[in-house]
Amino acid sequence: MSKLIIEAGRGERQYWRDLWKYRELFLFLAWRDLLIRYKQTAVGVIWAVIRPALTVLALTMVTKVGKMPTGGIPPALFTASAMLPWQFFATALSESGSSLVGNSNLISKVYFPRLVVPASSVITSFVDFLITGVFVAILMVWYHFIPPATVWLLPIFMVLVFSVSIGSGLWIAALMVKYRDFRFIIPFIVSYGVLISPVVLKTSSFPEPWRLLYSLNPLVGIIDGFRWCLLGGENTLYVNGLAASVAGTVLLLVTGIWYFRKTERTFADTI
Amino acid sequence: MSNAIIKVQGLSKRYVIGHQANGDGLRHAIEGALRNPLKWLKKRSMEKEEFWALNNISFEVKPGQVMGFIGRNGAGKSTLLKILSRISEPTSGRIEIDGRVASLLEVGTGFHPELTGRENIFLNGAILGMTRVEIKRKFDEIVAFSEVEKFLDTPVKRYSSGMYVRLAFAVAAHLEPEILIVDEVLAVGDAEFQRKCLGKMQDVSTKEGRTVLFVSHNMAAVRQLCTEVTLIAKGEIAFQGGVREGVARYLMDNAANKSGWKRQTPMPTEPGIYFRDVSVQNERGEATELFEPSENIRVAMELFANGSFSRPQISLRFTNAEGVPAFCTCSTDYAGKFEPFEPGVHRFIVEMPAGLLMPGRYSLHLGSHLPRDRAFDQIDHELSLEVTSIGSTATVFGDNRPGVVVPVFQWRRI
């Protein structure tokens, strides 16, 4: 029988053990969100394809009309390969950001490591990511585009975008418990983010000192990395920028967990 | 005692009540901090009010015990359970728990209306801490208990509220923790289902030997289930011990003290018979206003006559909470004739048999008079008593019967 000790401000080690004990809850919550997401919709899961397709269509038109340089790659592929990580980040951020408040009845009634809730939202968004991935693959077949060998390095960047999403999701989720203002801030982050991340732009069009500064946005290195893996060609890897992005990612993830853990004990009282 | 399964030492919980006007809005936080950081910090601490929901509580619970937690709303029971089930953290103090804890703070927590009954069983089980294998093993048992077999694949939003509650309780009741925390689950569902829940909880504690912490305002349920009670008042333990005494104290605390009456004004000088002192007592002669249906009710009174009267009568009337008279008894009834009063003090005791009155609150009205002539004195709305529902004929069968009295008559087969 395990002995449990409850004291003020205690239990770091216990927490991580609990997190492991509740690992099935991650999947159950993700599974629930997936099940209910398309209930009572006419076309159901097809929405998972329609959403990225329409966004890619719109952004491709922006690229074409603005005559943006794509380095000889079909504009649709150019934007779709950036959409893949971006869309994941955007949905993961909004879903996990509002997940704690959305599950407040659970938070105030049952104990479990609260990290499970935002983390499982990120997992749900990851399913969308996979569907968008299939969509990108279909585009490649359509354009007879054969990805370079670097495509096998894609999992590295998937881990990175996963970490950024969880890190920022934890920040927003924990802040939202106290400040509901973030419900209004999330849409801004998402819609401005598209503009300040290289979804339609090419990072190499920035002159040097600005490019490194630009890369402090962790998504810059990640989106570039996705393009490098999927498209190759002119989309080379900018090592300094990648280092900055990795540093930004790690910082977000570590501080996100730290802040979440710090405020977690009062969630039930403030939510 | 080292064999306790739960050991609580010096537990306190403080809530800081922020005043709404200064809210917790982001704008306020940023603006205040930017304008004058030092002043803002100082001001903030001043505007908040502290409230101790629990104040230095210590107790122990032994394995297999069913500990009832009783107390008024806001006494701190729910806060205590929230801390024990790790939903919120204590401000200070220490708790040691040996074993797995499952809390049932509200049935149906985590049920999602869009999901089917089957899906919700799995989801709810996982939220309450069961593994998938465990849920699969108990699935049939849960379904059988809940009686919703036919609707397993219907979204629970189409369920009636009764079905919903049954399913939710079924999942929770089949958890296998060493310690089960239950808060007011019995407030929902029909009488039949409530009985089933009580039975299940009794099984959990007596047959399976688990420890149960039970919070309820339903004293009949507390009496039926618990082996010991803890009475909490204003964040502190007011009493811990036997169920009978604890429940009585709780009910006593809740009642206004109207078990006695004494004349405050000087005795009238005109000839008559006047009350001096009246008290409501149990059969041991102790003043109380709480009676179990199994107890006789005694009314003791002292009167003063300042003259001789040949045909006086003293009357005592009980009316229930709606003002309906339950009965009226008079000093002349038993002998069947008037007995004269000499000047001086007269004392009476009237004893009403146990099991007569419906559970509820009663007002006592007393009067002294000469029938068909004049009234001397009367006492209205000064005295009252309460008959509890614990074990009353009116409640044990759950038949919800009307009336103000519940006399027990024999039903002979012929």
XYZ file of C-alpha atoms in Angstrom:
685
model
C 0.000 0.000 0.000
C 1.360 3.372 -0.882
C 1.615 6.020 1.771
C 0.406 9.424 0.804
C 1.423 12.573 2.597
C -0.374 15.837 2.059
C 1.335 19.014 3.177
C 1.493 22.575 1.997
C 3.793 22.961 -0.968
C 4.936 19.382 -1.057
C 5.205 16.556 -3.473
C 7.344 17.272 -6.535
C 8.423 13.670 -6.838
C 4.966 12.408 -5.991
C 3.591 14.598 -8.756
C 5.605 13.026 -11.519
C 4.784 9.578 -10.190
C 1.099 10.495 -10.265
C 1.449 11.806 -13.768
C 2.672 8.364 -14.791
C -0.142 6.701 -12.878
C -2.691 8.794 -14.708
C -1.133 8.228 -18.130
C -4.289 6.540 -19.386
C -6.262 9.663 -18.616
C -4.228 11.548 -21.262
C -5.547 9.241 -23.915
C -9.067 9.129 -22.518
C -9.373 12.907 -22.529
C -7.864 13.183 -26.008
C -10.197 10.436 -27.181
C -13.172 12.247 -25.664
C -12.279 15.504 -27.382
C -11.910 13.732 -30.697
C -15.212 11.917 -30.268
C -17.183 15.031 -29.484
C -15.455 17.385 -31.867
C -17.376 16.339 -34.942
C -20.613 15.217 -33.296
C -23.707 16.768 -34.847
C -21.821 18.137 -37.827
C -22.992 17.290 -41.332
C -19.660 16.415 -42.934
C -17.967 15.204 -39.759
C -14.293 14.430 -39.839
C -13.939 15.899 -43.358
C -13.620 19.247 -41.593
C -10.138 18.160 -40.583
C -9.209 18.328 -44.309
C -11.395 21.251 -45.343
C -9.869 23.620 -42.803
C -6.225 23.296 -43.883
C -7.233 23.104 -47.554
C -9.080 26.415 -47.432
C -6.296 28.103 -45.492
C -3.679 26.841 -47.937
C -5.836 28.060 -50.818
C -6.106 31.554 -49.334
C -2.418 31.816 -48.495
C -1.416 30.465 -51.899
C -3.398 33.269 -53.492
C -1.582 35.781 -51.302
C 1.745 34.318 -52.434
C 0.722 34.377 -56.093
C -0.828 37.835 -56.120
C 2.030 39.326 -54.101
C 4.504 37.519 -56.371
C 6.357 36.275 -53.278
C 9.505 34.257 -53.965
C 8.966 30.553 -53.371
C 12.235 29.304 -54.846
C 10.707 27.483 -57.766
C 8.421 25.379 -55.619
C 4.679 25.294 -56.388
C 3.146 28.001 -54.155
C 0.529 25.592 -52.799
C 3.236 23.235 -51.570
C 5.292 26.136 -50.273
C 2.487 27.369 -48.049
C 1.155 23.904 -47.155
C 4.512 22.780 -45.772
C 4.510 25.816 -43.465
C 0.834 25.419 -42.647
C 1.525 21.961 -41.280
C 3.444 23.074 -38.143
C 1.692 26.438 -37.930
C -1.830 25.014 -37.893
C -0.769 22.504 -35.272
C 0.693 25.217 -33.090
C -2.355 27.440 -33.496
C -4.945 24.779 -32.654
C -2.846 23.308 -29.855
C -2.413 26.762 -28.331
C -6.095 27.639 -28.439
C -7.300 24.226 -27.326
C -4.868 23.699 -24.471
C -5.049 27.353 -23.500
C -8.765 27.108 -22.823
C -8.700 23.486 -21.660
C -8.481 24.124 -17.921
C -11.332 26.586 -17.871
C -13.356 24.309 -20.151
C -12.872 21.425 -17.733
C -13.407 23.457 -14.589
C -16.011 21.009 -13.303
C -13.333 18.327 -13.273
C -10.705 20.567 -11.731
C -12.878 21.524 -8.795
C -14.246 18.052 -8.161
C -11.594 15.409 -8.720
C -7.889 15.107 -8.140
C -5.480 14.262 -10.911
C -2.286 15.941 -12.084
C -3.652 19.008 -13.846
C -0.954 18.807 -16.495
C -2.984 15.999 -18.025
C -5.648 18.401 -19.268
C -3.648 20.816 -21.456
C -1.315 18.037 -22.539
C -4.167 15.900 -23.788
C -5.488 18.859 -25.785
C -2.153 19.030 -27.544
C -2.476 15.327 -28.334
C -5.908 15.966 -29.831
C -4.464 18.691 -32.021
C -1.737 16.294 -33.053
C -4.365 14.098 -34.689
C -5.338 17.081 -36.824
C -1.670 17.544 -37.598
C -1.500 13.999 -38.946
C -4.562 14.568 -41.121
C -3.050 17.775 -42.487
C 0.100 15.736 -43.124
C -1.891 13.373 -45.326
C -3.241 16.411 -47.140
C 0.306 17.659 -47.809
C 1.279 14.210 -49.078
C -1.647 14.276 -51.521
C -0.501 17.711 -52.746
C 2.973 16.295 -53.355
C 1.554 13.462 -55.416
C -0.557 15.987 -57.357
C 2.479 18.119 -58.222
C 4.696 15.070 -58.840
C 7.023 16.391 -56.170
C 9.517 14.000 -54.623
C 10.688 15.145 -51.175
C 14.433 15.137 -50.491
C 16.144 12.613 -48.222
C 16.032 15.142 -45.375
C 12.377 14.199 -44.948
C 13.546 11.539 -42.470
C 14.701 14.316 -40.135
C 11.158 15.647 -39.890
C 10.458 13.942 -36.497
C 13.070 16.227 -34.902
C 11.064 19.262 -35.910
C 7.856 17.555 -34.907
C 9.267 17.195 -31.400
C 10.205 20.881 -31.480
C 6.779 22.103 -32.531
C 5.215 19.762 -29.965
C 7.377 21.305 -27.252
C 6.596 24.877 -28.281
C 2.904 24.090 -28.308
C 2.915 22.462 -24.891
C 5.126 25.173 -23.411
C 2.995 28.059 -24.582
C -0.220 26.095 -23.985
C 0.744 25.597 -20.339
C 1.463 29.297 -19.913
C -1.843 30.358 -21.396
C -3.850 27.653 -19.608
C -2.438 28.567 -16.210
C -2.863 32.297 -16.821
C -6.411 31.831 -18.068
C -7.451 30.250 -14.772
C -6.866 33.602 -13.120
C -7.157 36.036 -16.002
C -9.963 35.196 -18.377
C -8.603 38.008 -20.549
C -6.561 35.397 -22.343
C -9.703 34.064 -23.950
C -9.555 37.232 -26.067
C -5.811 37.270 -26.412
C -5.485 33.810 -27.974
C -7.212 34.730 -31.265
C -4.843 37.687 -31.604
C -1.798 35.533 -31.044
C -3.069 33.185 -33.723
C -3.957 35.795 -36.325
C -0.863 37.967 -35.804
C 1.278 34.871 -35.579
C 0.510 33.944 -39.168
C 1.915 37.315 -40.203
C 5.058 37.320 -38.090
C 5.909 33.686 -38.811
C 7.274 32.672 -42.209
C 4.102 31.006 -43.456
C 3.873 33.089 -46.627
C 7.323 34.658 -46.350
C 10.695 33.210 -47.020
C 13.053 33.712 -44.110
C 16.057 34.073 -46.416
C 14.615 37.345 -47.719
C 15.583 39.000 -44.414
C 18.997 40.715 -44.225
C 21.400 39.331 -41.641
C 21.040 41.030 -38.246
C 17.263 41.052 -38.636
C 17.106 37.422 -39.599
C 18.648 36.247 -36.322
C 16.354 38.518 -34.366
C 13.410 37.182 -36.338
C 14.488 33.645 -35.459
C 13.933 34.315 -31.772
C 10.333 33.481 -32.612
C 10.697 29.719 -32.132
C 8.243 29.019 -34.916
C 10.581 30.603 -37.451
C 13.207 27.906 -37.050
C 10.552 25.201 -36.902
C 8.746 26.305 -40.057
C 12.061 26.678 -41.867
C 12.973 23.232 -40.664
C 9.739 21.769 -41.998
C 10.409 23.376 -45.387
C 13.965 22.122 -45.357
C 12.832 18.571 -44.622
C 9.854 18.461 -46.955
C 10.937 20.636 -49.878
C 14.724 20.901 -49.788
C 16.177 22.858 -52.717
C 16.669 26.512 -51.870
C 15.233 26.021 -48.408
C 18.498 25.484 -46.616
C 18.863 25.281 -42.891
C 19.936 28.502 -41.189
C 21.928 27.130 -38.280
C 22.127 30.264 -36.108
C 18.421 30.809 -36.457
C 17.686 27.188 -35.637
C 19.815 27.437 -32.500
C 17.862 30.532 -31.452
C 14.583 28.729 -32.077
C 15.655 25.676 -30.100
C 16.722 27.915 -27.231
C 13.367 29.725 -27.375
C 11.526 26.405 -27.409
C 13.384 25.048 -24.414
C 12.846 28.297 -22.539
C 9.097 28.253 -23.250
C 8.747 24.613 -22.267
C 10.730 24.866 -19.031
C 9.131 28.107 -17.861
C 5.721 26.824 -18.968
C 6.024 23.737 -16.759
C 7.485 25.824 -13.930
C 4.686 28.381 -13.985
C 2.021 25.731 -14.364
C 3.352 23.740 -11.415
C 3.640 26.885 -9.348
C 0.039 27.968 -9.861
C -1.466 24.492 -10.102
C -2.065 24.082 -6.372
C -4.474 26.979 -6.325
C -6.390 26.096 -9.517
C -9.263 24.504 -7.613
C -9.588 27.593 -5.414
C -9.452 30.239 -8.130
C -11.090 28.635 -11.146
C -2.644 4.987 17.824
C -0.352 3.938 15.030
C -2.867 1.822 13.142
C -4.793 4.801 11.782
C -5.381 4.800 8.041
C -5.810 8.561 7.958
C -3.900 10.808 10.279
C -4.574 14.532 10.205
C -2.437 16.878 12.268
C -2.934 20.596 12.729
C -4.623 21.061 9.388
C -5.532 24.613 8.390
C -6.808 26.185 5.237
C -6.903 29.880 4.602
C -8.799 31.519 1.805
C -8.020 35.022 0.735
C -11.139 36.794 -0.317
C -10.361 39.446 -2.870
C -12.939 42.160 -3.115
C -14.687 42.064 -6.412
C -14.395 45.751 -7.173
C -10.640 45.461 -7.374
C -11.026 42.178 -9.240
C -8.360 39.979 -10.570
C -8.546 41.418 -14.043
C -5.419 41.484 -16.096
C -5.761 45.183 -16.808
C -5.830 45.956 -13.115
C -2.809 43.776 -12.473
C -0.722 45.324 -15.239
C -1.871 48.871 -14.716
C -1.324 48.789 -10.970
C 2.061 47.182 -11.242
C 3.223 49.658 -13.885
C 2.048 52.801 -12.168
C 3.566 52.286 -8.813
C 4.908 48.826 -8.101
C 5.594 49.298 -4.397
C 2.360 51.011 -3.574
C 0.449 48.445 -5.612
C 1.900 45.529 -3.702
C 1.137 47.163 -0.379
C -2.358 48.179 -1.349
C -3.118 44.737 -2.670
C -2.352 43.044 0.575
C -4.558 45.466 2.438
C -7.604 45.038 0.277
C -7.741 41.319 0.793
C -9.502 39.634 3.611
C -8.446 36.396 5.184
C -10.799 33.630 6.034
C -9.854 30.422 7.807
C -12.085 27.687 6.461
C -10.269 25.164 8.631
C -8.384 26.009 11.748
C -5.896 23.584 13.252
C -7.834 20.361 12.869
C -6.460 17.014 14.039
C -8.075 13.604 13.966
C -7.511 9.985 13.051
C -9.580 7.449 11.203
C -9.043 3.728 11.625
C -9.376 1.170 8.838
C -12.917 -0.036 8.210
C -14.460 2.914 9.991
C -17.279 4.898 8.469
C -16.630 8.402 9.689
C -19.454 10.871 9.277
C -18.673 14.556 8.955
C -21.539 16.758 10.011
C -21.938 20.451 10.518
C -23.792 23.404 9.141
C -23.286 24.760 5.663
C -20.000 26.593 5.521
C -18.598 24.879 8.600
C -15.649 23.576 6.600
C -16.685 19.988 5.847
C -16.348 20.300 2.115
C -13.040 22.110 2.406
C -11.752 19.267 4.538
C -12.845 16.680 2.010
C -11.348 18.689 -0.822
C -8.012 18.687 0.951
C -8.246 14.988 1.782
C -8.960 14.199 -1.845
C -6.096 16.489 -2.916
C -8.229 18.853 -4.937
C -6.922 21.806 -3.008
C -3.849 22.182 -0.858
C -3.778 22.904 2.868
C -2.225 26.140 4.083
C -0.525 24.320 6.906
C -0.637 20.989 8.668
C 0.005 17.455 7.624
C -2.043 14.473 6.514
C -0.882 10.884 6.232
C -3.011 8.491 4.243
C -2.371 4.782 3.831
C -3.841 3.686 0.566
C -5.745 4.777 -2.471
C -8.332 7.508 -2.065
C -11.311 7.942 -4.330
C -13.650 10.829 -3.901
C -17.220 11.077 -4.901
C -17.692 14.765 -4.393
C -20.452 14.866 -6.907
C -21.765 12.051 -9.013
C -21.339 12.343 -12.720
C -18.232 14.481 -12.591
C -16.721 14.417 -16.024
C -19.719 12.940 -17.752
C -19.960 14.395 -21.190
C -23.502 14.868 -22.516
C -22.557 14.092 -26.113
C -20.986 10.749 -25.301
C -22.921 7.513 -24.961
C -23.423 5.698 -21.685
C -20.765 3.170 -22.620
C -18.214 5.839 -23.496
C -18.962 7.764 -20.348
C -18.395 4.721 -18.157
C -14.858 4.484 -19.482
C -14.181 8.195 -19.364
C -15.602 8.649 -15.881
C -13.770 5.586 -14.617
C -10.492 6.967 -15.920
C -11.131 10.350 -14.344
C -11.841 8.701 -11.006
C -8.542 6.869 -11.275
C -9.420 3.439 -12.644
C -7.333 1.773 -15.302
C -8.859 0.575 -18.545
C -8.385 -3.066 -17.585
C -10.144 -2.467 -14.289
C -13.091 -0.769 -15.970
C -13.436 -3.577 -18.502
C -13.463 -6.132 -15.725
C -16.234 -4.332 -13.884
C -18.157 -3.103 -16.869
C -20.994 -5.632 -16.636
C -21.357 -5.125 -12.915
C -21.583 -1.361 -13.381
C -24.184 -1.665 -16.104
C -26.261 -4.101 -14.044
C -26.206 -1.808 -11.031
C -27.203 1.235 -13.050
C -30.122 -0.507 -14.837
C -29.521 1.350 -18.096
C -28.557 -1.645 -20.293
C -30.984 -0.649 -23.006
C -29.570 2.828 -23.409
C -25.858 2.091 -23.297
C -25.323 3.420 -26.799
C -27.477 6.513 -26.413
C -25.785 9.848 -25.668
C -26.338 10.636 -22.014
C -27.865 13.987 -22.904
C -30.957 11.994 -23.867
C -31.075 10.264 -20.484
C -33.580 11.153 -17.824
C -31.951 12.713 -14.791
C -32.625 9.539 -12.819
C -30.813 7.361 -15.340
C -27.949 9.794 -15.434
C -27.493 9.695 -11.680
C -27.814 5.923 -11.543
C -25.113 5.443 -14.117
C -22.839 7.969 -12.472
C -23.194 6.427 -9.040
C -22.701 2.959 -10.461
C -19.302 3.887 -11.870
C -18.191 5.536 -8.676
C -19.507 2.763 -6.460
C -17.389 0.203 -8.249
C -14.107 1.891 -7.601
C -11.947 -0.166 -5.309
C -10.097 2.321 -3.172
C -9.051 1.725 0.408
C -10.690 5.013 1.304
C -13.893 6.310 -0.208
C -14.907 9.932 0.253
C -18.600 10.609 -0.262
C -20.231 14.033 -0.216
C -24.001 14.410 -0.434
C -24.501 11.910 -3.241
C -27.711 10.830 -1.680
C -29.340 14.161 -2.258
C -30.308 13.038 -5.742
C -32.355 10.210 -7.138
C -35.613 8.685 -6.014
C -36.183 6.975 -2.673
C -35.702 3.513 -4.157
C -32.323 4.402 -5.610
C -31.212 6.201 -2.478
C -31.829 3.032 -0.530
C -29.803 1.085 -3.049
C -26.919 3.552 -2.721
C -26.998 3.365 1.067
C -26.973 -0.422 0.826
C -24.004 -0.351 -1.525
C -22.110 1.968 0.778
C -22.842 -0.275 3.718
C -21.478 -3.236 1.759
C -18.356 -1.292 0.915
C -17.623 -0.664 4.566
C -18.841 -3.790 6.332
C -18.286 -6.554 3.797
C -15.256 -5.194 2.006
C -13.780 -3.532 5.083
C -13.051 -0.213 3.426
C -12.860 3.115 5.127
C -15.550 5.610 4.220
C -15.642 9.330 4.913
C -19.217 10.462 4.596
C -20.526 14.004 4.551
C -24.238 14.527 4.739
C -26.981 16.662 6.149
C -29.236 13.646 6.170
C -29.023 12.579 9.801
C -30.985 9.402 9.189
C -28.352 8.292 6.670
C -25.553 9.285 9.014
C -27.130 7.265 11.814
C -27.579 4.269 9.562
C -24.110 4.223 8.033
C -21.551 5.768 10.303
C -19.598 4.193 13.122
C -18.312 7.517 14.399
C -18.964 11.164 13.643
C -16.958 14.353 13.641
C -18.919 17.531 14.167
C -17.312 20.546 12.555
C -18.285 24.067 13.484
C -16.606 27.224 12.181
C -13.580 25.351 10.901
C -12.914 23.528 14.135
C -13.809 20.142 15.500
C -16.648 20.614 17.955
C -17.127 16.984 18.756
C -15.783 13.601 17.797
C -17.151 10.312 18.984
C -20.331 8.295 19.079
C -22.862 8.753 16.321
C -25.821 9.144 18.638
C -24.294 11.926 20.650
C -22.754 13.667 17.665
C -26.008 13.783 15.756
C -27.864 15.034 18.816
C -25.314 17.805 19.288
C -25.537 18.808 15.679
C -29.309 19.034 15.806
C -29.120 20.876 19.098
C -26.723 23.452 17.696
C -29.118 24.046 14.867
C -32.171 24.530 17.019
C -33.150 27.730 18.733
C -33.226 27.192 22.454
C -36.903 27.093 23.275
C -37.117 24.193 25.681
C -37.882 26.304 28.726
C -39.954 29.295 29.771
C -39.848 31.331 32.955
C -42.050 34.232 33.920
C -40.087 37.458 33.528
C -42.785 39.884 34.683
C -44.133 40.122 38.246
C -47.027 37.821 39.117
C -50.411 39.501 38.474
C -52.262 40.420 41.638
C -55.836 39.797 40.496
C -57.195 36.356 41.372
C -56.237 33.622 38.929
C -53.905 30.744 38.091
C -50.663 31.779 36.432
C -47.716 29.915 34.884
C -44.344 30.450 36.564
C -42.094 27.937 34.898
C -42.503 25.446 32.058
C -39.909 23.111 30.611
C -39.788 20.455 27.932
C -37.877 17.379 29.075
C -36.956 13.921 27.985
C -37.846 10.862 30.068
C -34.683 11.307 32.159
C -35.851 14.744 33.212
C -33.258 16.651 31.139
C -34.395 19.819 29.414
C -34.160 19.365 25.642
C -36.079 20.214 22.556
C -34.887 17.320 20.448
C -36.669 14.044 20.605
C -36.192 10.836 18.804
C -39.418 9.077 17.917
C -38.495 6.407 20.452
C -38.446 8.888 23.359
C -41.287 10.023 25.558
C -41.908 13.767 25.659
C -42.377 15.342 29.042
C -43.715 18.779 29.827
C -43.164 19.941 33.408
C -44.873 23.083 34.691
C -45.211 25.139 37.822
C -48.246 27.352 38.432
C -49.227 29.757 41.112
C -52.807 30.245 42.250
C -53.643 33.365 44.231
C -57.108 32.286 45.206
C -59.260 29.149 45.476
C -60.936 27.802 42.362
C -63.296 24.853 42.242
C -63.446 24.132 38.466
C -60.083 25.130 36.913
C -58.471 23.543 33.868
C -54.899 23.644 32.521
C -54.497 22.822 28.842
C -51.575 21.959 26.592
C -51.808 22.078 22.804
C -49.275 20.987 20.161
C -49.324 22.577 16.711
C -47.044 21.572 13.859
C -44.915 23.838 11.672
C -47.905 24.678 9.474
C -49.918 25.679 12.513
C -52.170 22.635 12.359
C -53.136 21.446 15.872
C -51.816 17.959 16.520
C -53.697 17.411 19.746
C -54.818 19.099 22.934
C -54.583 17.587 26.386
C -56.085 18.959 29.625
C -55.535 18.500 33.360
C -59.123 17.269 33.754
C -58.982 14.461 31.181
C -57.433 11.591 33.121
C -59.589 11.827 36.247
C -62.627 12.718 34.186
C -63.621 15.514 36.596
C -62.548 18.929 37.895
C -60.130 19.083 40.787
C -60.149 22.274 42.913
C -57.035 24.500 43.271
C -56.033 25.928 46.648
C -53.939 29.129 46.819
C -50.213 28.392 46.397
C -47.881 26.522 44.056
C -49.088 23.646 41.856
C -46.798 21.391 39.812
C -47.656 19.055 36.941
C -45.837 16.684 34.655
C -47.483 15.540 31.429
C -45.842 12.660 29.637
C -46.658 11.876 26.021
C -45.861 8.390 24.735
C -43.039 7.764 22.280
C -43.744 7.220 18.610
C -46.855 9.342 18.520
C -45.878 12.455 16.565
C -44.795 12.789 12.961
C -41.181 13.956 12.657
C -41.071 17.732 12.541
C -41.189 20.847 14.613
C -43.990 21.576 17.066
C -45.036 24.650 18.992
C -46.429 24.255 22.467
C -49.327 26.374 23.715
C -50.415 26.361 27.333
C -53.409 27.904 28.980
C -55.096 28.117 32.375
C -58.774 28.928 32.568
C -62.187 28.226 33.998
C -64.118 26.539 31.192
C -67.138 28.492 29.991
C -66.149 31.299 32.384
C -62.795 33.031 31.877
C -59.190 32.577 30.870
C -56.378 33.437 33.308
C -53.121 32.971 31.490
C -51.673 31.588 28.291
C -48.266 30.948 26.752
C -48.064 30.949 22.954
C -45.067 30.426 20.647
C -42.633 30.482 23.553
C -41.913 26.774 23.605
C -41.147 24.350 20.834
C -39.591 20.980 20.247
C -38.474 18.861 17.376
C -39.110 15.208 16.674
C -36.294 13.840 14.510
C -36.888 11.456 11.659
C -34.350 8.905 12.790
C -36.080 5.553 12.934
C -39.573 7.010 12.896
C -42.415 4.798 11.701
C -43.099 7.575 9.232
C -39.723 7.315 7.524
C -38.440 3.755 7.831
C -40.725 2.497 5.093
C -40.135 5.487 2.856
C -43.850 5.755 2.143
C -44.057 9.518 2.558
C -47.220 9.458 4.625
C -49.331 12.481 5.539
C -50.792 13.389 8.911
C -49.562 14.879 12.171
C -49.519 11.708 14.249
C -48.163 8.259 13.496
C -49.692 5.972 16.097
C -48.817 2.314 15.685
C -51.857 0.090 15.436
C -51.935 -3.620 15.092
C -53.030 -5.059 11.768
C -54.546 -8.423 12.604
C -55.084 -11.020 9.930
C -58.575 -12.409 10.090
